[in-house]
mmCIF file with all atom_site columns, C-alpha atoms in Angstrom:
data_model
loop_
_atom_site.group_PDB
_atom_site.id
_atom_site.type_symbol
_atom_site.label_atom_id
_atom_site.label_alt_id
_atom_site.label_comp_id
_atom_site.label_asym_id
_atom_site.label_entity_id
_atom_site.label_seq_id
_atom_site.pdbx_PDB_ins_code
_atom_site.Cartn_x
_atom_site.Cartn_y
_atom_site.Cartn_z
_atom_site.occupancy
_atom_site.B_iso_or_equiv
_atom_site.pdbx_formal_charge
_atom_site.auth_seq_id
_atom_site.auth_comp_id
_atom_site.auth_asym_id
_atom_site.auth_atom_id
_atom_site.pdbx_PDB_model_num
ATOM 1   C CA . UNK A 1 1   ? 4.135  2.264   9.669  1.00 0.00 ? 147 UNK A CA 1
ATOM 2   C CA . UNK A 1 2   ? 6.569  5.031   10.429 1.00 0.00 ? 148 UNK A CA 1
ATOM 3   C CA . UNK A 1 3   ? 9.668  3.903   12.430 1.00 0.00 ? 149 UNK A CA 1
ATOM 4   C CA . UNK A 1 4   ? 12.020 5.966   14.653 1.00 0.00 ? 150 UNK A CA 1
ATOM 5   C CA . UNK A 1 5   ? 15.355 5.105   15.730 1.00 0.00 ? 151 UNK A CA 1
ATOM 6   C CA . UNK A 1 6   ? 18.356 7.192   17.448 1.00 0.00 ? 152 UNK A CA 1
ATOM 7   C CA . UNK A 1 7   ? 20.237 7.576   20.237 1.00 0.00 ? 153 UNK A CA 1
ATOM 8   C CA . UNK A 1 8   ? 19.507 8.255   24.106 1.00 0.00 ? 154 UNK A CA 1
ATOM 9   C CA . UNK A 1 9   ? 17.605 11.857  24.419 1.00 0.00 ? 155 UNK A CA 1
ATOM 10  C CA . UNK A 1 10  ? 17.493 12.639  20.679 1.00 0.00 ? 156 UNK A CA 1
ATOM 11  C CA . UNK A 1 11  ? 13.355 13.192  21.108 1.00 0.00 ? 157 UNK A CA 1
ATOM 12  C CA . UNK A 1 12  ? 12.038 9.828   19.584 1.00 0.00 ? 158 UNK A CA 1
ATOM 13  C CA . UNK A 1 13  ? 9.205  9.513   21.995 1.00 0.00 ? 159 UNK A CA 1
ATOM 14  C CA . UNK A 1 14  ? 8.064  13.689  21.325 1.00 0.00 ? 160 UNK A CA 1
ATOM 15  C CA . UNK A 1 15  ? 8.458  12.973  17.511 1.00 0.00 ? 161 UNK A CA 1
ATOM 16  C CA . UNK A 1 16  ? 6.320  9.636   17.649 1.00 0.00 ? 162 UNK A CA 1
ATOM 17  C CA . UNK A 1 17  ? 3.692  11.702  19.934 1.00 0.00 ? 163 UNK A CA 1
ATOM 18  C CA . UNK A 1 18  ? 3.688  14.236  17.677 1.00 0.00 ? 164 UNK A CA 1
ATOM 19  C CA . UNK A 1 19  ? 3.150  11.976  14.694 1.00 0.00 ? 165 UNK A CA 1
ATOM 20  C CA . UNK A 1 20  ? 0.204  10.413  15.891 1.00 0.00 ? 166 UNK A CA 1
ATOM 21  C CA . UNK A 1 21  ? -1.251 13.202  16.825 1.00 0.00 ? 167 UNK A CA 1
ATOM 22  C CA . UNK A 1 22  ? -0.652 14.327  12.853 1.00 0.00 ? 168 UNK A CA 1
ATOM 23  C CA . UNK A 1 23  ? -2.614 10.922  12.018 1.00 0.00 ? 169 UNK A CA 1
ATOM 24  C CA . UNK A 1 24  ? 0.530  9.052   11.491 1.00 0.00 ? 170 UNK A CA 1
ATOM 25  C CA . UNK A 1 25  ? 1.452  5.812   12.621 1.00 0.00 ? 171 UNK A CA 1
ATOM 26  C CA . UNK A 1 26  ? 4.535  6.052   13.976 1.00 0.00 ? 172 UNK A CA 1
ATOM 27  C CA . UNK A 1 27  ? 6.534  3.826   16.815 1.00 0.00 ? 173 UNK A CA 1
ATOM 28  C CA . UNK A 1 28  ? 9.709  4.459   18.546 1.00 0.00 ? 174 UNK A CA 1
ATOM 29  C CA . UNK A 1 29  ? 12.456 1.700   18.898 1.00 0.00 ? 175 UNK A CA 1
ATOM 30  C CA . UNK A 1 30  ? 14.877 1.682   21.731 1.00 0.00 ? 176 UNK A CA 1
ATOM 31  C CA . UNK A 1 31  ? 17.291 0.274   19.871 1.00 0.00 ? 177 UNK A CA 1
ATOM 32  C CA . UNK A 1 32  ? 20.060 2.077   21.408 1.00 0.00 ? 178 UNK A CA 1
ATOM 33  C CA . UNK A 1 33  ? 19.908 -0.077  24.046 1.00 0.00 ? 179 UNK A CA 1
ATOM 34  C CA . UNK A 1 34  ? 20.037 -3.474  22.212 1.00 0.00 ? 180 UNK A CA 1
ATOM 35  C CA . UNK A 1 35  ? 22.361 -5.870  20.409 1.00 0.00 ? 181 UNK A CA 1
ATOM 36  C CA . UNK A 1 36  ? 20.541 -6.819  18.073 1.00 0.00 ? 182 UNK A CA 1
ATOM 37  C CA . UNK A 1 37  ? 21.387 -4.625  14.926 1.00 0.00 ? 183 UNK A CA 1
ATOM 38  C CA . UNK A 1 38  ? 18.040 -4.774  13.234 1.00 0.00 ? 184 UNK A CA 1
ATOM 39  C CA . UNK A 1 39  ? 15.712 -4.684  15.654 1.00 0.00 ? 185 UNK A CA 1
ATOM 40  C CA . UNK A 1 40  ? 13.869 -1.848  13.832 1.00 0.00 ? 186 UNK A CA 1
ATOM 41  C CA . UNK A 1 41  ? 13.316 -4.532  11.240 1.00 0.00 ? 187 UNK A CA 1
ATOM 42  C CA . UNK A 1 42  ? 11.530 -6.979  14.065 1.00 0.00 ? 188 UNK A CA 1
ATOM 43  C CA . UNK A 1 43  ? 7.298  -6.745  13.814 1.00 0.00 ? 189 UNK A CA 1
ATOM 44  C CA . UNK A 1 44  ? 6.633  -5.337  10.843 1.00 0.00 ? 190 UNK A CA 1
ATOM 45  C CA . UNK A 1 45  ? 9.086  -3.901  8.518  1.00 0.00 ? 191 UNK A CA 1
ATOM 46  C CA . UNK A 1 46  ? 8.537  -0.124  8.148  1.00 0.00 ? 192 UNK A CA 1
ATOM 47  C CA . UNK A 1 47  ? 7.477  2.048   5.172  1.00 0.00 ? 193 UNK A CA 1
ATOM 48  C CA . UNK A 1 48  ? 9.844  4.820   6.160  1.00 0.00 ? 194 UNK A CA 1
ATOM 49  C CA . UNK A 1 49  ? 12.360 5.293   9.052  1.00 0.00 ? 195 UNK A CA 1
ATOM 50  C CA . UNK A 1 50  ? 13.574 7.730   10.799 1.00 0.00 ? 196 UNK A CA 1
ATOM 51  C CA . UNK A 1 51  ? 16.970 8.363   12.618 1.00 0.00 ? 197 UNK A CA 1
ATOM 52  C CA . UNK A 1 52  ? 17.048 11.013  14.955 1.00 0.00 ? 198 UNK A CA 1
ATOM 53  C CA . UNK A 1 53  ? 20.723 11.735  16.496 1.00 0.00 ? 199 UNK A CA 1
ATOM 54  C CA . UNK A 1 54  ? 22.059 13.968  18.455 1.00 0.00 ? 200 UNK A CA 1
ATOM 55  C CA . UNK A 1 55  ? 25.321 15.464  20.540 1.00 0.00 ? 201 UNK A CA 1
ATOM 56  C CA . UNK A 1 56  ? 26.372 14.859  24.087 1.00 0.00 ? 202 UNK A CA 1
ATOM 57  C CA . UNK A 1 57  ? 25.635 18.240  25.085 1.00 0.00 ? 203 UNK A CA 1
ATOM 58  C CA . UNK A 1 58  ? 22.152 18.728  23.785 1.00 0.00 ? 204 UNK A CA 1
ATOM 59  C CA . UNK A 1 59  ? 21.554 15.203  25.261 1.00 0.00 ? 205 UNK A CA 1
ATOM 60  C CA . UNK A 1 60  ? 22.674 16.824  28.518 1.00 0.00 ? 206 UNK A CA 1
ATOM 61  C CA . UNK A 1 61  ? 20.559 20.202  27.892 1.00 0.00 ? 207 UNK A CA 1
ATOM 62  C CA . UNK A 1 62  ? 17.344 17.675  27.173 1.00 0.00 ? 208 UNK A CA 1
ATOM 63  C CA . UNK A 1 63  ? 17.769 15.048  30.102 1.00 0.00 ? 209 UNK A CA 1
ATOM 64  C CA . UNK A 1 64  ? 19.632 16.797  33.096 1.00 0.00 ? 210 UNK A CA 1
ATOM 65  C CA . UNK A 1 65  ? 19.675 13.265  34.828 1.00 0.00 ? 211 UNK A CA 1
ATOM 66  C CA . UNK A 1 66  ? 21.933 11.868  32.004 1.00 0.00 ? 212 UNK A CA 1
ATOM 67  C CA . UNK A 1 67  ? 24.730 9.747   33.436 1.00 0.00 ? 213 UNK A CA 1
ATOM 68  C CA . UNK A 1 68  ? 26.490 8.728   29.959 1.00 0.00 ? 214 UNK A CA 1
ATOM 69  C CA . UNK A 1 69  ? 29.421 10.561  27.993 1.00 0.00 ? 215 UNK A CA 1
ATOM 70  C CA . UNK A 1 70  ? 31.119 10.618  24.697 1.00 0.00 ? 216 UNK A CA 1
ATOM 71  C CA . UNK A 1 71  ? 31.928 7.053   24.723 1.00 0.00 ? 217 UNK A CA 1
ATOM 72  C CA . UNK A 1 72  ? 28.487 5.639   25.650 1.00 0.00 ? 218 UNK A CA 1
ATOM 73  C CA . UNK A 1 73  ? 27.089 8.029   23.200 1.00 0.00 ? 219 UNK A CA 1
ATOM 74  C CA . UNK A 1 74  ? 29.508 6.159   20.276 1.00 0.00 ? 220 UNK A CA 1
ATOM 75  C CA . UNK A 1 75  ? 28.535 2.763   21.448 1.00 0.00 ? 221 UNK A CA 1
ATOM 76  C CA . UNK A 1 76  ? 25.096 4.156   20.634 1.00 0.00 ? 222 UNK A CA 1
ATOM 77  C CA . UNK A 1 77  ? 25.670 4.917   17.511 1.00 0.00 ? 223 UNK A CA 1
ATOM 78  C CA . UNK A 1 78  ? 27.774 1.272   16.680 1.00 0.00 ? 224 UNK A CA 1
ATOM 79  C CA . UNK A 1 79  ? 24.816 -0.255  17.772 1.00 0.00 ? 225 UNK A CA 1
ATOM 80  C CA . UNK A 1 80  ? 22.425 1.506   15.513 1.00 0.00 ? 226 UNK A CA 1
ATOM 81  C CA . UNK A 1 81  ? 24.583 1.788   12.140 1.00 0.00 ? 227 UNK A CA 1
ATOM 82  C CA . UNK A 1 82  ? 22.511 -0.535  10.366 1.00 0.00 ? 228 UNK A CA 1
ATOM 83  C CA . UNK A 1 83  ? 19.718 1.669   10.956 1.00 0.00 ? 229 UNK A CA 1
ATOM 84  C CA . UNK A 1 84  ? 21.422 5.080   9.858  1.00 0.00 ? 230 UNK A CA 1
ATOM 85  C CA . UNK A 1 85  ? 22.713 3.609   6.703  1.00 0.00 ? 231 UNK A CA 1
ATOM 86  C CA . UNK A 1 86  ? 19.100 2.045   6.196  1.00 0.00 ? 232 UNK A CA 1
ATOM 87  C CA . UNK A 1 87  ? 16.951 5.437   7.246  1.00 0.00 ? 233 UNK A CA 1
ATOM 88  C CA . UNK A 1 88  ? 15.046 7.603   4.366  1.00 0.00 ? 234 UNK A CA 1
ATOM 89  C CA . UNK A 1 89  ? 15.243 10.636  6.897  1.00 0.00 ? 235 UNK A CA 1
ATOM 90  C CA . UNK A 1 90  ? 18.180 11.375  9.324  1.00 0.00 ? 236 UNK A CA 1
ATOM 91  C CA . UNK A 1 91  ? 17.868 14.282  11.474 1.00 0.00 ? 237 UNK A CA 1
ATOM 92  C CA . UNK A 1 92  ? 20.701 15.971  14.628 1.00 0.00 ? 238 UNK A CA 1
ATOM 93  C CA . UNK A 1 93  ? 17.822 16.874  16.861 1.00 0.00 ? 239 UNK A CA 1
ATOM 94  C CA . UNK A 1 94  ? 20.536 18.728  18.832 1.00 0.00 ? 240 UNK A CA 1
ATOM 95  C CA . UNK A 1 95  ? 20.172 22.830  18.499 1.00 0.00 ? 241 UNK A CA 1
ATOM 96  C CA . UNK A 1 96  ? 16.787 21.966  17.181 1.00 0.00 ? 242 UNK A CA 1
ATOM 97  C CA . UNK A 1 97  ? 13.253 22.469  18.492 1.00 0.00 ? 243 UNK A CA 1
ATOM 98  C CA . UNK A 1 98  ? 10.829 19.624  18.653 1.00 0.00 ? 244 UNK A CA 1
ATOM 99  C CA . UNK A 1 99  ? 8.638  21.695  16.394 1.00 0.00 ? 245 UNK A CA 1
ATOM 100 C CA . UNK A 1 100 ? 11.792 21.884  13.858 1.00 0.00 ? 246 UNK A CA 1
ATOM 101 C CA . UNK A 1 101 ? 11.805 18.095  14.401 1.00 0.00 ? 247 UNK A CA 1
ATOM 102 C CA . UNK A 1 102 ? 8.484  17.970  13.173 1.00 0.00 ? 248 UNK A CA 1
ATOM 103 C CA . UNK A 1 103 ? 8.275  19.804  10.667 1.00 0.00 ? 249 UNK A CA 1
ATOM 104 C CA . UNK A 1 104 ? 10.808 18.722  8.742  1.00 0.00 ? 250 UNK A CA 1
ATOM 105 C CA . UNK A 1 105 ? 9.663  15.321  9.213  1.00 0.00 ? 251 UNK A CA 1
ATOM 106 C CA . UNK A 1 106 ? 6.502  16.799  8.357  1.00 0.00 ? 252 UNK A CA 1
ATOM 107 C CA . UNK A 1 107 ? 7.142  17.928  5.134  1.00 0.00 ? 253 UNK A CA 1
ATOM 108 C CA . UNK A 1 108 ? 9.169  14.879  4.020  1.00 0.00 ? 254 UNK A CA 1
ATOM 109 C CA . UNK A 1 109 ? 6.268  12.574  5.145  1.00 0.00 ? 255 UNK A CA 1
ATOM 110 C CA . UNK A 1 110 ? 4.059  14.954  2.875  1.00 0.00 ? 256 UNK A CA 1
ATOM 111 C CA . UNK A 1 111 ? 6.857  14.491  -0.310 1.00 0.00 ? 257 UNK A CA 1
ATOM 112 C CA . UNK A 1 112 ? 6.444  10.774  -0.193 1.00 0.00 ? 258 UNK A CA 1
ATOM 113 C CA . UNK A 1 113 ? 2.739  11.361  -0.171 1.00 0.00 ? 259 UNK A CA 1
ATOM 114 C CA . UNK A 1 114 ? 2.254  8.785   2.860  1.00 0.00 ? 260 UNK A CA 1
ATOM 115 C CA . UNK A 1 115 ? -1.251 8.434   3.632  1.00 0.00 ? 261 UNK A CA 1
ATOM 116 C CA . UNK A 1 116 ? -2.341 9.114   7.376  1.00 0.00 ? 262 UNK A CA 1
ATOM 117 C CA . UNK A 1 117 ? -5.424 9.286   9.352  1.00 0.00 ? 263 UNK A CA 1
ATOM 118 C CA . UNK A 1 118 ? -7.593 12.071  9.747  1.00 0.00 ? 264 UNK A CA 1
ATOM 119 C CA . UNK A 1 119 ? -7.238 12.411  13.046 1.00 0.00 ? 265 UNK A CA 1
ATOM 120 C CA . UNK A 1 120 ? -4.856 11.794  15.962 1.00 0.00 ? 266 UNK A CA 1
ATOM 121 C CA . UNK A 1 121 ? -3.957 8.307   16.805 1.00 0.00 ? 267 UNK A CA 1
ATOM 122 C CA . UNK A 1 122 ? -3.664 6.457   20.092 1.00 0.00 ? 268 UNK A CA 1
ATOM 123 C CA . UNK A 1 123 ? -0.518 6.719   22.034 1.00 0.00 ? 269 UNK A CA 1
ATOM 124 C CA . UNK A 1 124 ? 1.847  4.343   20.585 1.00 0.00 ? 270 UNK A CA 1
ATOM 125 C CA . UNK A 1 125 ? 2.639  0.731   23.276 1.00 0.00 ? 271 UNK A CA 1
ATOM 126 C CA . UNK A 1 126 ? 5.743  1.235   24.574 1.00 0.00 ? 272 UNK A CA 1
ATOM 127 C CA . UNK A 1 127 ? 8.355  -0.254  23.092 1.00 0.00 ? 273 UNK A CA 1
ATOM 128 C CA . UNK A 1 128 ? 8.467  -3.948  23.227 1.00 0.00 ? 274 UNK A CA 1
ATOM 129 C CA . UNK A 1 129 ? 4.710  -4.183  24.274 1.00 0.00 ? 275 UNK A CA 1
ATOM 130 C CA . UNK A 1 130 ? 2.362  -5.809  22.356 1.00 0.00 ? 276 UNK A CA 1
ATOM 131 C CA . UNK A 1 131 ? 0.854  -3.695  19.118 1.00 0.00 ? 277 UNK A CA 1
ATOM 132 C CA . UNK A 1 132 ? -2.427 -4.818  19.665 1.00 0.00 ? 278 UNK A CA 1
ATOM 133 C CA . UNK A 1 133 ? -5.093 -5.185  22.592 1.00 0.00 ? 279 UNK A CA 1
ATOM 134 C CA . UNK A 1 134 ? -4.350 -7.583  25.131 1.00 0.00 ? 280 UNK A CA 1
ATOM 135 C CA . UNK A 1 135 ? -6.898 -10.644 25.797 1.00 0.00 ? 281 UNK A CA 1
ATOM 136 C CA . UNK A 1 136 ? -6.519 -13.108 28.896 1.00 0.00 ? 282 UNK A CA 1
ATOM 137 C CA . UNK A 1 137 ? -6.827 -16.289 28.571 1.00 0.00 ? 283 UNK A CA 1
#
C-alpha cells in the first residue's frame, strides 16, 4: 500500500489516479484537514508514503476556487509534520506537471523494487470510505 499525504491542491488525488492506473495501490489521505497527526498511520500502515506539498500560488493556479492563504496553508503543514518527517518521498508539486509528479514517483517506486499489478487498478474509495465492498445487513 502506497500512501499520499500533502496539503490542499498539491495533486494527491491525480497522483493516486495515476498510480493505479500504473498497477499500484495507492490511497490519498486528507489529512490536511484533520487533527489527528497520524492519521496516515490509521487502516493499514503503509509500505511507502508520499508527501506532496506545494506553494500558495500554484495552489491558486491549480484550484481557482481556493479561498485559503498563507496562514491556512501553514496550519496545513503543522498538521501534517508527522507525516513529512515520516515520508520516503517528498515532492513541491508546485511549478511541476502531473506527469513530472509521476514520474519521479515513478522511478522511485521502481528503485525500491515495489511490486504492482499488471494492470490498472480500481479507483481508490474516497477517503474515509470503506476499503472493501460494502454488504447490507
Amino acid at each position: 500500500m502506497i500512501k499520499v499525504v500533502g496539503v490542499s491542491a498539491s495533486g494527491k488525488s491525480t497522483l493516486v489516479q495515476a498510480l493505479r492506473a500504473a498497477g499500484y495501490n495507492a490511497r490519498s489521505v486528507s489529512q490536511e484537514h484533520s487533527h489527528m497527526a497520524t492519521l496516515w498511520k490509521q487502516f493499514n500502515v503503509p509500505r511507502v508514503l508520499i508527501y506532496l506539498d506545494s506553494t500558495i500560488l500554484a495552489q491558486m493556479q491549480r484550484r481557482p476556487d481556493v479561498s485559503w492563504d498563507s496562514a491556512t496553508l501553514l496550519v496545513e503543514r503543522e498538521k501534517l509534520q508527522d507525516a513529512y518527517c515520516e515520508a520516503d518521498l517528498r515532492i513541491n508539486s508546485a511549478g511541476l506537471s502531473n506527469v513530472a509528479v509521476l514520474w519521479v514517483t515513478l522511478a522511485f517506486l521502481r528503485s525500491r523494487r515495489l511490486r504492482h499489478a499488471a494492470g490498472p487498478l480500481p479507483p481508490a474509495t474516497a477517503t474515509g470510505a470503506p476499503a472493501g465492498p460494502r454488504t447490507r445487513l
